[in-house]
């Protein structure tokens, strides 16, 4: 403390400070403004008049950031997200006690002075000069509001926040000029309303409505006297007076506010004393922010919605613009998520795969014809707590939208090859020799330089009894590898990759499918959402529709609510109706009598395909009805777990295959999602059965089941043991890329680059 003179007067230092402060104030007042306590603050007034005149005439007031609400298709709340938890309310929706409390403690002469309280300035100046330090400020409530506008405009930029709050003559001058403008344009009631909506009350609560709900779990209009006094007291220092962490300090500050309210005549002394004796009465509501709080386990879908918003140009020309809009908030986003479908998907995942299992599962359902994503779930909960087996990686979508690069699809890719062949004029009875072992034909036409099998790569089937000729119907049901390699050699790779493009089937990294024969065997990594959307085109008789998650967005800006544009599903013809109807008939056979029988629905037309990959590292079922399409993936996100001798969802598996794990997940999810919905029918296409020359061989269950070697899901073996298909008991390649049940005996040699991988897995190649 500076020493006083022996006679009790001010020291020379204090006298000088007081003189300087009064002189600066006088000069400022003469200029038409008042600078509070500038002398004691150590601010210089030089050039203040010129700086004042040079300021723009209008205060730029950015819209207040608010919480965003994400809704499902029926209007139910999924989650709230915000950068600042704030709900803007009108003054009439704020308790009169709260209005009086904030004025009493922050600016008791608010209704008596203009933008600047000269009397308050003189009082503060004198007190600060006497104490030799800044012990009292003189900013009016209007000036505080202006400062908060500067802080709001700075957002989360620490440099800009520092500039908005720094104790400099320049900031004070700006604050004063804009305070004068605000007083002239808004009036006292609107200023008070704006102030109560913008100011920070601690505990992540911005504005009085959020504060009332945070500390007392009630709206601001219902705050009583003592609650209002508590909140008003927080404004000076939200951390110091935080009632959650320091009840005694908060109570002391609350009682200061109550006494001040009595001093200015807002309440009687008796009312103040009675209120001061009451406990704080907290009823704290924890902040519910972000997709971790999403209901119906829709956290991954919630995060997908956020990523759509941040990536789609419809919400802004660049990433920065879109992020600013998202952070500003005040949005109500109505999505495509259907509660019934979402609950069914999540329940099925929980029933079949535990969150603590070595592997994970993801499922996505899409509506054919509209592209609407009606459900999206995972067996691992959404979040960042590894101890609770949580993850923030969305396995259902590609890397750009969820940081997963997808997974090798195995035999679920083969219908795209068949569709390309049908479009090229091949009949549904197309027959190929399909020998037990096939040297990959060379050359094979591509869209550019032909593929050549320079190293003599060979593709075997499950065993020597699995040999053709096969027609398409049986080859699809049994997923015969050599058949589909011959089909690719016949029509060329260009029609296959072009069909993939028409169906928007790309690798999870965003790259187009490579023009190599192995794509027929599902070696590339693709997301479940991509697969579900592609299969939806079969259900929609050849029309592909881009997936969408958002149906409508509105934004509250000030007193108005406006609608924003949203991404629209665009539909285009990927194949003829006849081709799609034929694929439906082929894949209907898979669930009726082929490898997917365990997944088939009994009460309505349905179709689908199984697949496994990479030594049992992935298992798939992708299927659909005329009005719903879904893809289910099971596997290790790291691609390090071989699903052999493994327990999943409490069920032990010697070997996992597409029909016995993802198949039942799909079946239960679809059953619940479609309950009460119309059972529509596919357009029938009659595909004659092939004439069997050797029924004993043809009925052999080991003839190329989709999982294990390269047969199909329920067979016994498969020499490829998982290159894409497979049997239950073995497989020479031991699950190289697919085969729902591969084992492994030997590994034939493949040339480098024949089987190519991508994304999270080992490429469906040699593991």
XYZ file of C-alpha atoms in Angstrom:
767
model
C 0.000 0.000 0.000
C 1.354 3.509 -0.784
C 2.158 5.467 2.342
C -0.067 8.387 3.384
C 1.373 11.609 4.609
C 1.496 12.080 8.364
C -1.414 14.504 8.180
C -3.620 11.831 6.604
C -3.631 13.279 3.057
C -2.675 11.537 -0.172
C 0.899 10.760 -0.984
C 2.541 12.596 -3.881
C 2.103 9.492 -6.070
C -1.612 9.301 -5.330
C -2.117 13.000 -5.879
C -0.380 12.793 -9.245
C -2.481 9.840 -10.290
C -5.678 11.572 -9.286
C -4.718 14.766 -11.098
C -3.814 12.862 -14.264
C -7.028 10.864 -14.149
C -9.208 13.937 -13.678
C -7.372 15.757 -16.470
C -7.808 12.841 -18.882
C -11.469 12.547 -17.937
C -12.040 16.261 -18.485
C -10.462 16.083 -21.908
C -12.538 13.066 -22.832
C -15.758 14.651 -21.671
C -14.993 17.730 -23.714
C -14.643 15.424 -26.693
C -18.125 14.089 -26.071
C -17.201 10.847 -24.346
C -16.130 9.664 -20.929
C -13.257 7.339 -20.212
C -13.667 5.519 -16.871
C -10.674 5.620 -14.595
C -8.229 6.043 -17.446
C -5.672 7.738 -15.258
C -5.574 4.988 -12.684
C -5.588 2.353 -15.431
C -2.431 3.861 -16.829
C -4.044 4.651 -20.177
C -2.958 7.539 -22.366
C -5.499 9.907 -23.845
C -3.265 11.206 -26.596
C -5.044 10.982 -29.892
C -8.259 9.757 -28.268
C -10.501 12.294 -30.003
C -9.090 11.540 -33.443
C -9.321 7.772 -32.840
C -12.887 8.204 -31.660
C -13.902 10.084 -34.787
C -12.220 7.604 -37.089
C -14.186 4.599 -35.774
C -16.957 3.161 -37.987
C -20.380 4.432 -37.043
C -22.060 1.040 -36.643
C -21.250 -1.787 -34.249
C -20.978 -5.125 -35.998
C -23.079 -7.508 -33.922
C -22.593 -11.157 -34.917
C -25.497 -13.543 -34.306
C -25.140 -15.139 -30.888
C -23.886 -18.712 -30.969
C -26.523 -21.090 -29.686
C -27.100 -24.790 -29.247
C -28.115 -26.894 -32.237
C -30.776 -29.576 -31.939
C -30.668 -32.722 -34.075
C -34.006 -34.476 -34.541
C -35.058 -37.828 -35.966
C -37.553 -38.211 -38.800
C -40.477 -38.086 -36.361
C -39.294 -34.932 -34.589
C -37.803 -36.640 -31.546
C -34.553 -35.210 -30.196
C -31.415 -37.203 -30.965
C -28.848 -34.823 -29.465
C -27.905 -31.215 -28.849
C -24.535 -29.892 -29.931
C -22.957 -26.520 -29.409
C -19.732 -24.603 -29.176
C -21.472 -22.372 -26.620
C -24.519 -23.529 -24.716
C -26.954 -20.698 -25.177
C -30.668 -20.338 -25.794
C -31.718 -16.788 -26.622
C -34.941 -15.679 -24.891
C -37.033 -12.507 -24.839
C -36.938 -10.183 -21.823
C -40.495 -11.229 -20.936
C -39.177 -14.776 -20.490
C -36.625 -13.677 -17.881
C -37.653 -13.415 -14.234
C -38.164 -9.795 -13.019
C -35.993 -10.716 -10.030
C -33.176 -11.594 -12.445
C -33.540 -8.327 -14.321
C -33.402 -6.292 -11.101
C -30.521 -8.310 -9.630
C -28.212 -7.856 -12.613
C -28.903 -4.118 -12.799
C -28.439 -3.643 -9.045
C -25.040 -5.320 -8.873
C -23.612 -4.364 -12.251
C -25.051 -0.906 -12.990
C -27.559 0.394 -10.432
C -28.013 3.712 -12.287
C -28.625 1.916 -15.610
C -32.006 3.574 -16.198
C -30.746 7.038 -15.176
C -27.638 7.603 -17.276
C -26.755 7.345 -20.926
C -24.152 5.102 -22.466
C -21.554 6.418 -20.006
C -22.215 7.049 -16.310
C -20.193 10.211 -15.581
C -21.121 10.117 -11.917
C -19.946 6.547 -11.708
C -16.742 7.437 -13.517
C -15.943 10.189 -11.030
C -16.736 7.921 -8.111
C -14.545 5.122 -9.413
C -11.766 7.532 -10.359
C -11.694 9.039 -6.922
C -11.758 5.664 -5.171
C -9.033 4.221 -7.381
C -6.859 7.297 -6.870
C -7.230 7.066 -3.106
C -6.318 3.396 -3.047
C -3.498 3.714 -5.559
C -4.858 0.765 -7.525
C -7.837 -0.169 -9.682
C -10.305 -1.305 -7.024
C -13.496 -0.241 -8.807
C -14.511 -0.050 -12.451
C -17.031 2.255 -14.016
C -18.228 0.440 -17.098
C -21.959 0.682 -17.599
C -24.046 -2.329 -18.425
C -24.201 -1.030 -21.996
C -20.419 -0.890 -22.185
C -20.199 -4.427 -20.796
C -22.613 -5.570 -23.480
C -20.438 -4.009 -26.181
C -17.345 -5.727 -24.775
C -19.203 -9.048 -24.816
C -20.045 -8.456 -28.468
C -16.322 -8.087 -29.177
C -15.650 -11.340 -27.291
C -18.447 -13.159 -29.123
C -17.063 -12.011 -32.455
C -13.621 -13.315 -31.447
C -15.082 -16.795 -30.985
C -12.555 -19.360 -29.829
C -9.538 -17.533 -31.257
C -7.372 -16.807 -28.150
C -5.558 -13.932 -29.867
C -8.799 -12.212 -30.818
C -10.257 -12.812 -27.351
C -7.192 -11.174 -25.794
C -7.561 -8.197 -28.119
C -11.250 -7.907 -27.213
C -10.513 -7.750 -23.480
C -7.160 -5.967 -23.277
C -6.893 -2.837 -21.098
C -5.911 -0.319 -23.757
C -7.070 3.159 -24.623
C -8.016 1.963 -28.109
C -10.392 -0.722 -26.859
C -11.972 1.683 -24.348
C -12.556 4.260 -27.047
C -14.217 1.704 -29.318
C -16.312 0.444 -26.419
C -17.467 3.967 -25.549
C -18.405 5.023 -29.063
C -20.358 1.858 -29.757
C -22.052 2.093 -26.361
C -23.379 5.524 -27.371
C -24.648 4.085 -30.655
C -26.274 1.106 -28.920
C -28.055 3.344 -26.414
C -29.480 5.464 -29.237
C -30.603 2.544 -31.374
C -31.773 -0.141 -28.956
C -33.050 1.454 -25.785
C -32.676 0.209 -22.222
C -34.941 -2.847 -22.298
C -33.399 -4.308 -25.442
C -29.888 -3.665 -24.118
C -30.763 -5.499 -20.906
C -32.256 -8.387 -22.887
C -29.181 -8.620 -25.112
C -26.836 -8.425 -22.145
C -28.581 -11.240 -20.284
C -28.450 -13.408 -23.409
C -24.797 -12.812 -24.267
C -22.952 -12.841 -20.948
C -21.116 -15.871 -19.530
C -22.325 -17.415 -16.270
C -19.771 -20.227 -15.898
C -20.170 -24.011 -16.189
C -20.303 -23.723 -20.008
C -23.511 -21.674 -19.747
C -23.823 -18.600 -21.953
C -26.870 -16.441 -21.378
C -29.306 -16.526 -18.486
C -31.549 -19.250 -19.940
C -28.712 -21.752 -20.164
C -27.482 -20.680 -16.716
C -30.909 -21.156 -15.124
C -31.166 -24.639 -16.584
C -27.580 -25.525 -15.673
C -27.690 -24.485 -11.994
C -31.384 -24.873 -11.165
C -32.834 -27.077 -13.932
C -35.533 -24.532 -14.678
C -36.176 -21.817 -17.270
C -35.049 -18.254 -16.608
C -38.626 -17.024 -16.277
C -39.084 -19.165 -13.126
C -36.037 -17.946 -11.176
C -36.853 -16.740 -7.650
C -35.135 -13.940 -5.728
C -32.221 -15.860 -4.231
C -31.589 -17.830 -7.442
C -31.527 -14.613 -9.439
C -29.105 -13.034 -6.984
C -26.782 -16.029 -7.271
C -26.668 -15.847 -11.060
C -26.225 -12.078 -11.085
C -23.274 -12.446 -8.744
C -21.545 -14.898 -11.068
C -21.036 -12.404 -13.876
C -18.141 -10.601 -12.181
C -16.100 -13.806 -11.876
C -17.773 -17.071 -12.923
C -14.838 -19.200 -11.797
C -14.309 -17.536 -8.402
C -17.979 -17.608 -7.430
C -18.783 -20.971 -9.035
C -21.428 -22.514 -6.710
C -20.690 -26.038 -7.929
C -17.064 -25.888 -6.769
C -17.168 -23.345 -3.927
C -20.544 -23.074 -2.219
C -19.366 -20.753 0.555
C -17.833 -18.196 -1.819
C -20.914 -18.329 -4.044
C -23.248 -17.811 -1.106
C -21.244 -14.844 0.144
C -21.380 -13.247 -3.311
C -25.122 -13.958 -3.614
C -25.750 -12.170 -0.330
C -23.770 -9.156 -1.540
C -26.191 -8.933 -4.458
C -29.183 -9.240 -2.141
C -27.906 -6.406 0.055
C -27.328 -4.252 -2.992
C -30.870 -4.912 -4.221
C -32.131 -3.724 -0.831
C -29.903 -0.626 -0.952
C -31.314 0.481 -4.297
C -34.873 -0.252 -3.212
C -35.643 -3.272 -5.383
C -36.479 -5.345 -2.303
C -36.886 -4.631 1.390
C -34.151 -5.235 3.961
C -36.335 -7.990 5.450
C -36.625 -9.731 2.065
C -32.866 -9.546 1.603
C -32.167 -10.945 5.069
C -34.665 -13.772 4.644
C -33.265 -14.725 1.226
C -29.696 -14.571 2.584
C -30.560 -17.227 5.175
C -31.683 -19.749 2.547
C -29.377 -22.429 1.125
C -28.233 -22.110 -2.473
C -30.846 -24.619 -3.610
C -28.821 -25.916 -6.540
C -30.342 -28.516 -8.852
C -27.491 -28.889 -11.295
C -28.048 -30.350 -14.752
C -24.895 -31.691 -16.346
C -24.100 -30.301 -19.790
C -25.458 -32.558 -22.512
C -23.353 -31.611 -25.443
C -22.371 -33.553 -28.488
C -22.992 -36.898 -30.076
C -21.877 -38.810 -26.972
C -25.247 -37.891 -25.458
C -27.285 -39.083 -28.455
C -30.334 -41.207 -27.664
C -31.054 -44.607 -29.221
C -27.283 -45.182 -29.554
C -27.339 -42.832 -32.525
C -23.972 -41.243 -31.748
C -22.366 -42.427 -34.974
C -25.277 -41.169 -37.042
C -25.152 -37.859 -35.159
C -21.469 -37.532 -35.978
C -22.176 -38.414 -39.602
C -24.747 -35.596 -39.748
C -22.117 -33.201 -38.399
C -19.612 -34.343 -41.026
C -22.193 -33.945 -43.801
C -22.782 -30.390 -42.609
C -19.065 -29.582 -42.536
C -18.333 -31.158 -45.930
C -21.300 -30.424 -48.187
C -21.043 -27.192 -50.245
C -24.779 -26.591 -49.822
C -23.952 -25.296 -46.320
C -21.193 -22.951 -47.441
C -18.619 -22.369 -50.140
C -15.665 -23.634 -48.095
C -14.788 -25.519 -44.925
C -14.247 -22.329 -42.918
C -17.664 -20.933 -43.828
C -19.425 -24.190 -42.988
C -17.587 -24.532 -39.683
C -18.549 -20.972 -38.739
C -22.201 -21.706 -39.440
C -22.048 -24.941 -37.433
C -20.368 -23.242 -34.469
C -22.810 -20.354 -34.587
C -25.540 -22.940 -34.071
C -29.135 -22.060 -33.432
C -29.939 -24.830 -35.901
C -32.728 -27.354 -35.849
C -31.735 -30.282 -38.045
C -34.409 -32.823 -38.951
C -32.790 -36.030 -40.128
C -33.874 -39.211 -41.912
C -33.288 -41.465 -38.914
C -36.365 -43.585 -38.145
C -36.658 -44.466 -34.439
C -38.129 -47.915 -35.096
C -35.381 -48.866 -37.527
C -32.603 -47.429 -35.361
C -33.796 -49.245 -32.256
C -34.069 -52.501 -34.209
C -30.564 -52.200 -35.626
C -29.010 -51.369 -32.295
C -30.860 -54.131 -30.457
C -29.791 -56.689 -33.042
C -26.163 -55.590 -32.776
C -26.271 -55.855 -28.972
C -27.857 -59.295 -29.163
C -25.261 -60.738 -31.521
C -21.997 -58.888 -30.788
C -20.891 -57.684 -27.362
C -19.068 -54.378 -27.023
C -16.235 -56.215 -25.251
C -15.731 -58.722 -28.084
C -12.471 -58.792 -30.024
C -14.357 -57.785 -33.132
C -16.941 -55.138 -33.919
C -20.048 -54.944 -36.065
C -21.637 -52.126 -38.035
C -25.006 -51.964 -39.768
C -26.670 -49.375 -41.978
C -30.179 -49.364 -43.462
C -31.139 -47.261 -46.501
C -34.508 -46.683 -48.153
C -34.517 -47.561 -51.881
C -35.818 -44.802 -54.100
C -35.125 -41.967 -51.668
C -31.599 -42.618 -50.415
C -32.717 -41.920 -46.851
C -30.458 -43.402 -44.190
C -33.006 -44.734 -41.702
C -30.599 -46.448 -39.294
C -26.884 -46.567 -38.539
C -25.352 -48.425 -35.625
C -22.306 -50.198 -34.215
C -21.596 -52.736 -31.514
C -18.935 -50.478 -29.987
C -20.451 -47.447 -28.195
C -19.746 -43.953 -29.476
C -17.198 -42.100 -27.349
C -13.554 -41.807 -26.375
C -13.414 -43.990 -23.259
C -11.310 -46.976 -24.261
C -12.032 -48.745 -20.969
C -15.696 -48.818 -21.947
C -14.741 -50.143 -25.423
C -15.857 -46.874 -27.002
C -14.710 -45.517 -30.342
C -15.352 -42.382 -32.375
C -14.558 -44.121 -35.664
C -17.674 -44.708 -37.732
C -17.220 -48.079 -39.443
C -20.339 -47.574 -41.577
C -19.018 -44.717 -43.711
C -15.951 -43.865 -45.733
C -12.825 -42.088 -44.546
C -13.924 -38.568 -45.439
C -17.069 -38.890 -43.341
C -15.969 -41.122 -40.488
C -12.199 -41.890 -40.598
C -12.704 -45.530 -41.599
C -11.474 -46.684 -44.997
C -14.064 -49.425 -45.275
C -13.384 -53.153 -45.448
C -12.839 -55.783 -48.155
C -16.273 -56.987 -49.243
C -15.622 -60.534 -50.449
C -18.379 -62.188 -52.430
C -20.831 -59.337 -51.852
C -19.163 -57.627 -54.827
C -20.101 -60.402 -57.284
C -23.639 -59.116 -58.020
C -22.045 -55.994 -59.532
C -20.083 -58.221 -61.938
C -23.271 -60.079 -62.842
C -25.145 -56.809 -63.406
C -22.401 -55.597 -65.739
C -22.568 -58.843 -67.723
C -26.361 -58.679 -68.063
C -26.063 -55.081 -69.262
C -23.536 -56.279 -71.837
C -26.136 -58.661 -73.220
C -25.198 -61.894 -71.489
C -28.272 -63.976 -70.633
C -29.157 -64.999 -67.068
C -28.441 -68.560 -68.205
C -24.898 -67.610 -69.199
C -22.649 -70.613 -68.802
C -18.899 -70.878 -68.345
C -16.680 -73.957 -67.964
C -15.725 -72.940 -64.419
C -13.035 -75.573 -63.965
C -11.694 -76.628 -60.605
C -8.656 -74.442 -61.240
C -8.323 -71.619 -63.698
C -5.320 -69.767 -65.004
C -6.514 -66.168 -65.094
C -7.191 -65.440 -68.774
C -4.908 -62.989 -70.496
C -5.246 -60.432 -71.853
C -8.426 -58.981 -70.323
C -9.765 -55.774 -71.773
C -9.898 -52.696 -69.532
C -10.867 -49.082 -70.200
C -7.232 -48.565 -71.180
C -4.236 -50.856 -71.383
C -5.331 -54.514 -71.229
C -4.599 -56.547 -68.125
C -2.088 -59.338 -68.725
C -1.433 -62.302 -66.473
C 2.317 -62.133 -66.818
C 3.009 -64.413 -63.862
C 0.508 -67.124 -64.708
C -1.740 -66.557 -61.676
C -4.249 -69.321 -61.054
C -7.579 -69.315 -59.238
C -8.808 -72.622 -57.775
C -12.237 -73.550 -56.508
C -12.992 -75.483 -53.331
C -12.080 -79.002 -54.453
C -11.809 -81.163 -57.511
C -15.506 -82.006 -57.433
C -16.345 -78.329 -57.820
C -16.116 -77.994 -61.536
C -18.446 -76.738 -64.188
C -19.926 -75.981 -66.370
C -22.039 -73.604 -64.274
C -24.787 -71.208 -65.238
C -25.155 -67.847 -63.525
C -27.974 -68.857 -61.176
C -26.030 -71.662 -59.517
C -22.705 -69.851 -59.734
C -24.187 -66.919 -57.815
C -25.771 -69.169 -55.188
C -22.525 -71.062 -54.691
C -20.253 -68.081 -55.394
C -17.952 -69.980 -57.690
C -14.743 -68.028 -58.110
C -13.637 -69.371 -61.455
C -17.051 -68.600 -62.923
C -16.815 -64.900 -62.074
C -13.213 -64.642 -63.233
C -14.336 -66.111 -66.570
C -17.220 -63.637 -66.659
C -14.793 -60.736 -66.155
C -12.553 -62.133 -68.889
C -15.540 -62.409 -71.211
C -17.000 -58.916 -70.811
C -13.808 -57.097 -69.819
C -12.999 -55.101 -66.711
C -14.271 -51.777 -68.049
C -17.991 -52.684 -67.818
C -17.435 -53.904 -64.252
C -15.730 -50.742 -63.045
C -18.247 -48.611 -64.950
C -21.089 -50.456 -63.210
C -19.366 -49.840 -59.878
C -19.188 -46.126 -60.721
C -22.871 -46.005 -61.676
C -23.639 -47.543 -58.287
C -21.201 -45.135 -56.601
C -19.190 -48.080 -55.322
C -15.774 -46.706 -54.546
C -13.070 -47.631 -52.119
C -13.384 -46.187 -48.631
C -10.506 -43.863 -49.470
C -12.600 -42.347 -52.253
C -10.596 -43.912 -55.071
C -12.244 -45.677 -58.000
C -12.149 -49.449 -58.258
C -8.904 -50.700 -59.848
C -9.155 -52.523 -63.153
C -7.787 -55.860 -62.012
C -9.546 -59.262 -62.063
C -9.441 -59.562 -58.264
C -12.164 -56.924 -57.855
C -14.634 -59.652 -58.856
C -13.628 -61.442 -55.672
C -14.219 -58.461 -53.388
C -10.661 -57.557 -52.491
C -11.191 -53.788 -52.195
C -12.309 -51.963 -49.047
C -15.793 -50.436 -49.191
C -18.050 -48.991 -46.482
C -21.347 -50.567 -45.344
C -23.238 -47.385 -46.310
C -21.840 -47.632 -49.837
C -22.844 -51.297 -50.103
C -26.333 -50.735 -48.699
C -26.913 -47.852 -51.127
C -25.667 -49.868 -54.103
C -27.881 -52.867 -53.299
C -30.796 -50.449 -52.877
C -30.499 -49.806 -56.618
C -31.360 -53.472 -57.239
C -34.438 -53.069 -55.041
C -35.324 -49.841 -56.878
C -35.287 -51.607 -60.261
C -31.968 -50.167 -61.369
C -32.268 -46.575 -60.134
C -29.448 -45.548 -57.812
C -30.121 -42.745 -55.302
C -27.358 -41.023 -53.351
C -27.684 -41.465 -49.586
C -28.942 -38.553 -47.511
C -29.161 -37.989 -43.760
C -30.679 -34.491 -43.518
C -34.201 -33.576 -44.569
C -34.546 -29.993 -43.316
C -32.559 -27.317 -41.465
C -33.812 -24.116 -39.887
C -31.756 -21.503 -38.062
C -32.782 -19.017 -35.392
C -31.155 -15.642 -36.039
C -32.293 -12.926 -33.678
C -36.065 -12.847 -33.693
C -36.420 -14.683 -36.983
C -36.170 -18.299 -38.047
C -35.051 -19.068 -41.571
C -34.816 -22.267 -43.595
C -31.504 -23.377 -45.064
C -30.914 -25.464 -48.154
C -30.065 -29.130 -47.601
C -28.378 -31.831 -49.696
C -30.827 -33.621 -51.976
C -30.688 -37.232 -53.058
C -30.012 -37.476 -56.765
C -31.241 -40.568 -58.560
C -29.838 -41.915 -61.807
C -30.281 -45.095 -63.789
C -27.464 -47.532 -63.123
C -28.927 -50.450 -65.095
C -32.097 -51.465 -66.884
C -35.163 -52.572 -64.963
C -34.769 -56.032 -66.512
C -31.201 -56.328 -65.257
C -32.165 -55.260 -61.744
C -35.142 -57.634 -61.699
C -32.856 -60.459 -62.791
C -30.309 -59.695 -60.067
C -33.190 -59.706 -57.573
C -34.173 -63.175 -58.732
C -30.570 -64.395 -58.513
C -30.021 -63.019 -55.004
C -33.440 -64.163 -53.861
C -32.162 -67.635 -54.552
C -29.230 -67.029 -52.192
C -31.529 -66.499 -49.195
C -34.152 -69.037 -50.284
C -31.899 -72.016 -50.861
C -28.301 -70.827 -51.062
C -25.687 -69.673 -48.623
C -27.851 -66.990 -47.021
C -30.678 -69.169 -45.755
C -29.926 -68.246 -42.134
C -30.514 -64.592 -43.002
C -33.663 -64.961 -45.067
C -36.934 -63.299 -44.053
C -39.964 -65.587 -44.029
C -42.749 -63.023 -44.386
C -41.729 -60.984 -47.434
C -39.650 -60.950 -50.602
C -35.969 -60.484 -49.811
C -32.605 -61.039 -51.430
C -28.979 -60.802 -50.422
C -25.407 -62.010 -50.570
C -22.859 -63.256 -48.070
C -19.113 -62.885 -48.018
C -16.006 -63.190 -45.899
C -12.434 -62.068 -46.443
C -8.815 -62.128 -45.371
C -8.449 -65.267 -43.275
C -11.791 -64.574 -41.627
C -10.857 -60.953 -40.919
C -14.218 -59.694 -42.253
C -17.681 -61.175 -42.683
C -20.545 -59.508 -44.547
C -24.201 -59.812 -45.341
C -25.787 -57.297 -47.690
C -29.460 -57.730 -48.447
C -32.701 -55.971 -49.188
C -36.433 -56.049 -49.648
C -38.265 -53.881 -52.205
C -38.510 -51.100 -49.591
C -35.379 -51.417 -47.431
C -31.712 -52.212 -48.020
C -29.115 -53.009 -45.397
C -25.453 -53.937 -45.046
C -23.858 -55.601 -42.030
C -20.124 -55.961 -41.486
C -18.397 -57.912 -38.722
C -14.661 -57.896 -38.173
C -11.651 -56.202 -36.699
C -11.242 -52.530 -37.466
C -7.492 -53.036 -37.376
C -7.846 -56.144 -39.570
C -5.676 -58.046 -37.095
C -8.250 -60.519 -35.759
C -8.844 -63.770 -37.612
C -12.346 -64.936 -36.743
C -11.388 -68.528 -36.119
C -11.915 -70.320 -32.810
C -13.552 -67.155 -31.529
C -16.503 -66.260 -29.318
C -18.723 -63.451 -30.575
C -21.795 -62.361 -28.665
C -21.399 -65.324 -26.372
C -21.456 -67.816 -29.268
C -18.380 -69.881 -30.095
C -17.329 -70.213 -33.753
C -14.731 -72.548 -35.221
C -14.919 -70.322 -38.261
C -17.037 -67.243 -38.820
C -18.842 -66.916 -42.138
C -21.247 -64.438 -43.663
C -24.382 -66.443 -43.031
C -23.878 -67.238 -39.345
C -22.901 -63.868 -37.827
C -23.704 -60.825 -40.007
C -26.628 -62.744 -41.552
C -28.639 -63.058 -38.312
C -27.820 -59.448 -37.399
C -29.284 -58.361 -40.729
C -32.319 -60.598 -40.308
C -33.231 -59.329 -36.832
C -32.517 -55.695 -37.714
C -34.637 -55.834 -40.860
C -37.459 -57.715 -39.132
C -37.844 -55.027 -36.486
C -37.376 -52.148 -38.916
C -40.038 -53.508 -41.268
C -42.575 -54.498 -38.628
C -45.913 -52.998 -39.569
C -44.643 -52.004 -43.020
C -46.150 -53.228 -46.277
C -44.664 -56.445 -47.641
C -43.924 -55.456 -51.220
C -42.847 -57.890 -53.939
C -40.084 -58.001 -56.514
C -41.015 -58.131 -60.182
C -40.665 -61.858 -60.943
C -38.139 -63.097 -63.478
C -38.046 -66.757 -64.420
C -34.508 -68.073 -64.717
C -34.507 -71.716 -65.800
C -32.544 -74.119 -63.659
C -29.575 -75.702 -65.421
C -29.861 -79.274 -66.581
C -27.874 -81.368 -64.129
C -25.687 -84.082 -65.603
C -24.410 -85.301 -62.268
C -26.831 -84.629 -59.437
C -24.519 -86.185 -56.890
C -21.821 -83.664 -57.649
C -24.225 -80.775 -57.971
C -25.759 -81.396 -54.560
C -22.405 -81.700 -52.804
C -22.475 -78.999 -50.092
C -18.767 -78.572 -50.497
C -19.111 -77.241 -53.992
C -17.994 -73.726 -53.498
C -19.827 -72.183 -50.622
C -19.333 -68.490 -50.352
C -17.111 -68.699 -47.383
C -14.119 -70.738 -46.885
C -12.316 -71.073 -50.056
C -14.227 -69.550 -52.662
C -17.426 -71.220 -52.483
C -20.257 -69.872 -50.498
C -21.171 -69.434 -46.926
C -22.321 -72.853 -45.890
C -20.086 -75.109 -47.931
C -17.247 -77.309 -46.817
C -14.002 -75.873 -47.883
C -12.819 -74.076 -50.905
C -9.340 -74.103 -52.265
C -9.194 -70.348 -52.093
C -10.229 -70.690 -48.493
C -11.484 -67.162 -48.445
C -10.264 -65.425 -51.556
C -13.869 -64.398 -51.699
C -16.073 -67.293 -50.936
C -15.743 -70.245 -48.750
C -16.895 -73.388 -47.169
C -17.300 -74.441 -43.621
C -14.350 -76.760 -43.437
C -11.140 -75.473 -44.755
C -9.916 -73.909 -47.885
C -6.515 -74.043 -49.387
C -5.878 -70.305 -49.077
C -7.254 -70.283 -45.578
C -9.510 -67.294 -45.909
C -7.401 -65.169 -48.138
C -10.160 -62.838 -49.115
C -13.424 -64.364 -48.442
C -15.193 -67.497 -47.843
C -17.312 -67.506 -44.848
C -15.670 -70.569 -43.434
C -12.179 -70.940 -44.699
C -9.553 -73.044 -43.149
C -6.193 -73.279 -44.705
C -4.076 -76.006 -46.093
C -1.622 -74.506 -48.527
C -1.168 -71.158 -50.154
C -0.722 -71.078 -53.914
C 1.474 -68.338 -55.260
C -0.097 -65.203 -56.722
C 1.812 -62.589 -58.672
C 2.411 -59.264 -57.018
C -0.414 -56.874 -57.635
C -2.986 -59.496 -58.635
C -4.861 -59.161 -55.395
C -4.778 -55.581 -54.285
C -5.707 -54.186 -50.919
C -6.816 -50.863 -49.597
C -7.921 -49.133 -46.483
C -8.024 -50.798 -43.122
C -7.465 -54.352 -44.168
C -4.774 -56.329 -45.853
C -6.580 -55.858 -49.079
C -8.365 -59.118 -49.247
C -5.099 -60.270 -50.670
C -2.510 -62.462 -49.119
C -3.158 -61.097 -45.612
